């Protein structure tokens, strides 16, 4: 939906003139992968998706999403910082409309930007350092702390956490691997810091902390 919004603004058309969706494909080398697709909704097609599908144009579209003024592109009335402070997940200024009503609870413009960054560069660094993630981990962990009486807010290796008894619940980026065998380095460092404080650690993504703290 973020891709569709950016495409509509780029072409100066209505969002409803483009259809987006997700499908899974079994690639010979990569195995099972997810693909986003876009198509025209007008009868016989208007050629928008064909135009956007050219490598040069699609790269420019992704760069629009990842650009420093991404939110300004979506709503010229709003400054990027203003929108980022007001919109923790998604809103009608960035991703929501009537057609995607069923998805409003799971839309997240920050994750959309990060996925666009990965589409441009598979080696892109995915963490909380980009400006669009500023304050999000702290806000997310505060929601959990407010829901857990007698808990306190702490920090381990730069990641905010809630401590309750001998448990440390650490905020994680939604795209980080939390599996023990391939734990993301930032989480491994936080886990080690928690262990040094004699605490057992567990991880909760900011995606879940903001929507369902418990």
GROMACS .gro file of C-alpha atoms in nm:
model
  214
    1UNK     CA    1   0.000   0.000   0.000
    2UNK     CA    2   0.294   0.232   0.061
    3UNK     CA    3   0.421   0.146  -0.286
    4UNK     CA    4   0.078   0.218  -0.436
    5UNK     CA    5   0.053   0.554  -0.259
    6UNK     CA    6   0.399   0.657  -0.381
    7UNK     CA    7   0.314   0.543  -0.736
    8UNK     CA    8  -0.015   0.735  -0.737
    9UNK     CA    9   0.161   1.053  -0.629
   10UNK     CA   10   0.439   1.000  -0.882
   11UNK     CA   11   0.185   0.961  -1.166
   12UNK     CA   12  -0.065   1.213  -1.025
   13UNK     CA   13  -0.350   0.960  -1.028
   14UNK     CA   14  -0.590   0.817  -0.772
   15UNK     CA   15  -0.476   0.527  -0.554
   16UNK     CA   16  -0.782   0.339  -0.679
   17UNK     CA   17  -0.641   0.326  -1.031
   18UNK     CA   18  -0.378   0.077  -0.913
   19UNK     CA   19  -0.422  -0.261  -0.749
   20UNK     CA   20  -0.154  -0.414  -0.529
   21UNK     CA   21  -0.120  -0.758  -0.379
   22UNK     CA   22   0.118  -1.020  -0.243
   23UNK     CA   23   0.191  -1.365  -0.379
   24UNK     CA   24   0.441  -1.640  -0.305
   25UNK     CA   25   0.662  -1.787  -0.575
   26UNK     CA   26   0.897  -2.086  -0.572
   27UNK     CA   27   1.217  -1.956  -0.730
   28UNK     CA   28   1.472  -2.215  -0.853
   29UNK     CA   29   1.763  -2.061  -0.659
   30UNK     CA   30   1.600  -1.863  -0.380
   31UNK     CA   31   1.326  -2.108  -0.288
   32UNK     CA   32   0.995  -1.975  -0.159
   33UNK     CA   33   0.987  -1.595  -0.181
   34UNK     CA   34   0.725  -1.327  -0.144
   35UNK     CA   35   0.649  -1.092  -0.430
   36UNK     CA   36   0.453  -0.767  -0.437
   37UNK     CA   37   0.265  -0.703  -0.759
   38UNK     CA   38   0.087  -0.401  -0.901
   39UNK     CA   39  -0.175  -0.387  -1.177
   40UNK     CA   40  -0.408  -0.135  -1.338
   41UNK     CA   41  -0.770  -0.141  -1.222
   42UNK     CA   42  -0.915   0.036  -1.527
   43UNK     CA   43  -1.073  -0.187  -1.791
   44UNK     CA   44  -0.816  -0.300  -2.048
   45UNK     CA   45  -0.551  -0.128  -1.838
   46UNK     CA   46  -0.415   0.224  -1.863
   47UNK     CA   47  -0.050   0.118  -1.885
   48UNK     CA   48   0.048   0.257  -1.546
   49UNK     CA   49   0.180  -0.070  -1.408
   50UNK     CA   50   0.369  -0.148  -1.729
   51UNK     CA   51   0.535   0.193  -1.709
   52UNK     CA   52   0.617   0.156  -1.339
   53UNK     CA   53   0.753  -0.194  -1.403
   54UNK     CA   54   1.044  -0.075  -1.615
   55UNK     CA   55   1.366  -0.117  -1.411
   56UNK     CA   56   1.462   0.252  -1.418
   57UNK     CA   57   1.116   0.377  -1.321
   58UNK     CA   58   1.067   0.117  -1.048
   59UNK     CA   59   1.404   0.200  -0.897
   60UNK     CA   60   1.305   0.567  -0.893
   61UNK     CA   61   0.978   0.474  -0.725
   62UNK     CA   62   1.162   0.289  -0.448
   63UNK     CA   63   1.399   0.583  -0.410
   64UNK     CA   64   1.097   0.810  -0.369
   65UNK     CA   65   0.987   0.597  -0.073
   66UNK     CA   66   1.334   0.593   0.081
   67UNK     CA   67   1.410   0.960   0.017
   68UNK     CA   68   1.465   1.207   0.300
   69UNK     CA   69   1.128   1.371   0.235
   70UNK     CA   70   0.925   1.055   0.195
   71UNK     CA   71   0.634   1.174   0.408
   72UNK     CA   72   0.640   1.515   0.247
   73UNK     CA   73   0.583   1.336  -0.082
   74UNK     CA   74   0.273   1.171   0.062
   75UNK     CA   75   0.124   1.487   0.210
   76UNK     CA   76   0.265   1.825   0.122
   77UNK     CA   77   0.083   1.979   0.419
   78UNK     CA   78   0.286   1.776   0.667
   79UNK     CA   79   0.653   1.793   0.750
   80UNK     CA   80   0.825   1.451   0.785
   81UNK     CA   81   0.907   1.501   1.152
   82UNK     CA   82   0.552   1.611   1.231
   83UNK     CA   83   0.405   1.302   1.070
   84UNK     CA   84   0.656   1.070   1.232
   85UNK     CA   85   0.570   1.202   1.577
   86UNK     CA   86   0.196   1.179   1.522
   87UNK     CA   87   0.176   0.852   1.328
   88UNK     CA   88   0.320   0.551   1.510
   89UNK     CA   89   0.193   0.291   1.263
   90UNK     CA   90  -0.017   0.428   0.975
   91UNK     CA   91  -0.279   0.691   0.907
   92UNK     CA   92  -0.484   0.839   0.625
   93UNK     CA   93  -0.202   1.077   0.538
   94UNK     CA   94   0.038   0.796   0.453
   95UNK     CA   95  -0.110   0.450   0.390
   96UNK     CA   96  -0.471   0.411   0.499
   97UNK     CA   97  -0.779   0.448   0.281
   98UNK     CA   98  -1.120   0.285   0.260
   99UNK     CA   99  -1.002   0.011   0.022
  100UNK     CA  100  -0.750  -0.129   0.273
  101UNK     CA  101  -0.972  -0.095   0.579
  102UNK     CA  102  -0.923  -0.462   0.670
  103UNK     CA  103  -0.546  -0.410   0.696
  104UNK     CA  104  -0.536  -0.087   0.900
  105UNK     CA  105  -0.436  -0.264   1.221
  106UNK     CA  106  -0.121  -0.414   1.068
  107UNK     CA  107  -0.005  -0.138   0.831
  108UNK     CA  108   0.325   0.021   0.931
  109UNK     CA  109   0.488   0.288   0.717
  110UNK     CA  110   0.826   0.250   0.887
  111UNK     CA  111   0.844  -0.116   0.793
  112UNK     CA  112   0.737  -0.023   0.441
  113UNK     CA  113   1.029   0.217   0.414
  114UNK     CA  114   1.271  -0.046   0.547
  115UNK     CA  115   1.145  -0.305   0.297
  116UNK     CA  116   1.191  -0.054   0.016
  117UNK     CA  117   1.548   0.004   0.139
  118UNK     CA  118   1.610  -0.372   0.126
  119UNK     CA  119   1.461  -0.393  -0.224
  120UNK     CA  120   1.714  -0.133  -0.338
  121UNK     CA  121   2.005  -0.284  -0.145
  122UNK     CA  122   1.985  -0.635   0.010
  123UNK     CA  123   2.278  -0.538   0.235
  124UNK     CA  124   2.103  -0.230   0.374
  125UNK     CA  125   2.149  -0.191   0.749
  126UNK     CA  126   1.818  -0.258   0.922
  127UNK     CA  127   1.804  -0.124   1.276
  128UNK     CA  128   1.669   0.168   1.479
  129UNK     CA  129   1.936   0.416   1.364
  130UNK     CA  130   1.743   0.579   1.071
  131UNK     CA  131   1.564   0.899   1.168
  132UNK     CA  132   1.220   0.749   1.096
  133UNK     CA  133   1.268   0.509   1.390
  134UNK     CA  134   1.359   0.784   1.638
  135UNK     CA  135   1.192   0.733   1.979
  136UNK     CA  136   0.983   0.437   1.857
  137UNK     CA  137   1.158   0.167   2.069
  138UNK     CA  138   1.133   0.385   2.381
  139UNK     CA  139   0.763   0.459   2.323
  140UNK     CA  140   0.692   0.093   2.255
  141UNK     CA  141   0.867  -0.029   2.571
  142UNK     CA  142   0.689   0.234   2.781
  143UNK     CA  143   0.357   0.083   2.674
  144UNK     CA  144   0.466  -0.254   2.806
  145UNK     CA  145   0.595  -0.106   3.132
  146UNK     CA  146   0.262   0.072   3.185
  147UNK     CA  147   0.082  -0.261   3.147
  148UNK     CA  148   0.305  -0.446   3.396
  149UNK     CA  149   0.276  -0.327   3.758
  150UNK     CA  150   0.603  -0.322   3.956
  151UNK     CA  151   0.811  -0.334   3.637
  152UNK     CA  152   1.084  -0.083   3.551
  153UNK     CA  153   1.233   0.051   3.230
  154UNK     CA  154   1.598  -0.030   3.166
  155UNK     CA  155   1.841  -0.054   2.876
  156UNK     CA  156   2.075  -0.328   2.760
  157UNK     CA  157   2.342  -0.262   2.500
  158UNK     CA  158   2.149   0.038   2.374
  159UNK     CA  159   1.811  -0.135   2.347
  160UNK     CA  160   1.527  -0.031   2.581
  161UNK     CA  161   1.377  -0.303   2.796
  162UNK     CA  162   1.129  -0.371   3.073
  163UNK     CA  163   1.258  -0.553   3.382
  164UNK     CA  164   1.011  -0.752   3.587
  165UNK     CA  165   1.163  -0.968   3.857
  166UNK     CA  166   1.434  -1.171   3.689
  167UNK     CA  167   1.296  -1.113   3.338
  168UNK     CA  168   1.423  -0.859   3.087
  169UNK     CA  169   1.187  -0.800   2.796
  170UNK     CA  170   1.392  -0.628   2.527
  171UNK     CA  171   1.256  -0.426   2.234
  172UNK     CA  172   1.355  -0.567   1.895
  173UNK     CA  173   1.324  -0.442   1.539
  174UNK     CA  174   1.039  -0.633   1.366
  175UNK     CA  175   1.275  -0.755   1.093
  176UNK     CA  176   1.544  -0.889   1.326
  177UNK     CA  177   1.595  -1.263   1.364
  178UNK     CA  178   1.512  -1.377   1.718
  179UNK     CA  179   1.590  -1.746   1.668
  180UNK     CA  180   1.861  -1.870   1.902
  181UNK     CA  181   2.077  -2.022   1.628
  182UNK     CA  182   2.080  -1.702   1.420
  183UNK     CA  183   2.010  -1.430   1.675
  184UNK     CA  184   2.062  -1.077   1.546
  185UNK     CA  185   2.393  -0.934   1.676
  186UNK     CA  186   2.223  -0.640   1.849
  187UNK     CA  187   1.995  -0.877   2.037
  188UNK     CA  188   2.284  -1.108   2.123
  189UNK     CA  189   2.470  -0.813   2.278
  190UNK     CA  190   2.161  -0.709   2.474
  191UNK     CA  191   2.111  -1.067   2.589
  192UNK     CA  192   2.469  -1.081   2.716
  193UNK     CA  193   2.424  -0.753   2.902
  194UNK     CA  194   2.105  -0.881   3.063
  195UNK     CA  195   2.276  -1.205   3.162
  196UNK     CA  196   2.555  -1.004   3.327
  197UNK     CA  197   2.283  -0.846   3.541
  198UNK     CA  198   2.155  -1.195   3.632
  199UNK     CA  199   1.843  -1.157   3.417
  200UNK     CA  200   1.687  -1.394   3.166
  201UNK     CA  201   1.603  -1.214   2.842
  202UNK     CA  202   1.320  -1.236   2.594
  203UNK     CA  203   1.249  -1.026   2.289
  204UNK     CA  204   0.938  -0.842   2.175
  205UNK     CA  205   0.920  -0.654   1.844
  206UNK     CA  206   0.813  -0.291   1.843
  207UNK     CA  207   0.538  -0.398   1.602
  208UNK     CA  208   0.380  -0.610   1.877
  209UNK     CA  209   0.467  -0.380   2.167
  210UNK     CA  210   0.279  -0.089   2.013
  211UNK     CA  211  -0.027  -0.292   1.910
  212UNK     CA  212  -0.051  -0.560   2.179
  213UNK     CA  213   0.193  -0.491   2.465
  214UNK     CA  214   0.101  -0.808   2.655
   0.00000   0.00000   0.00000
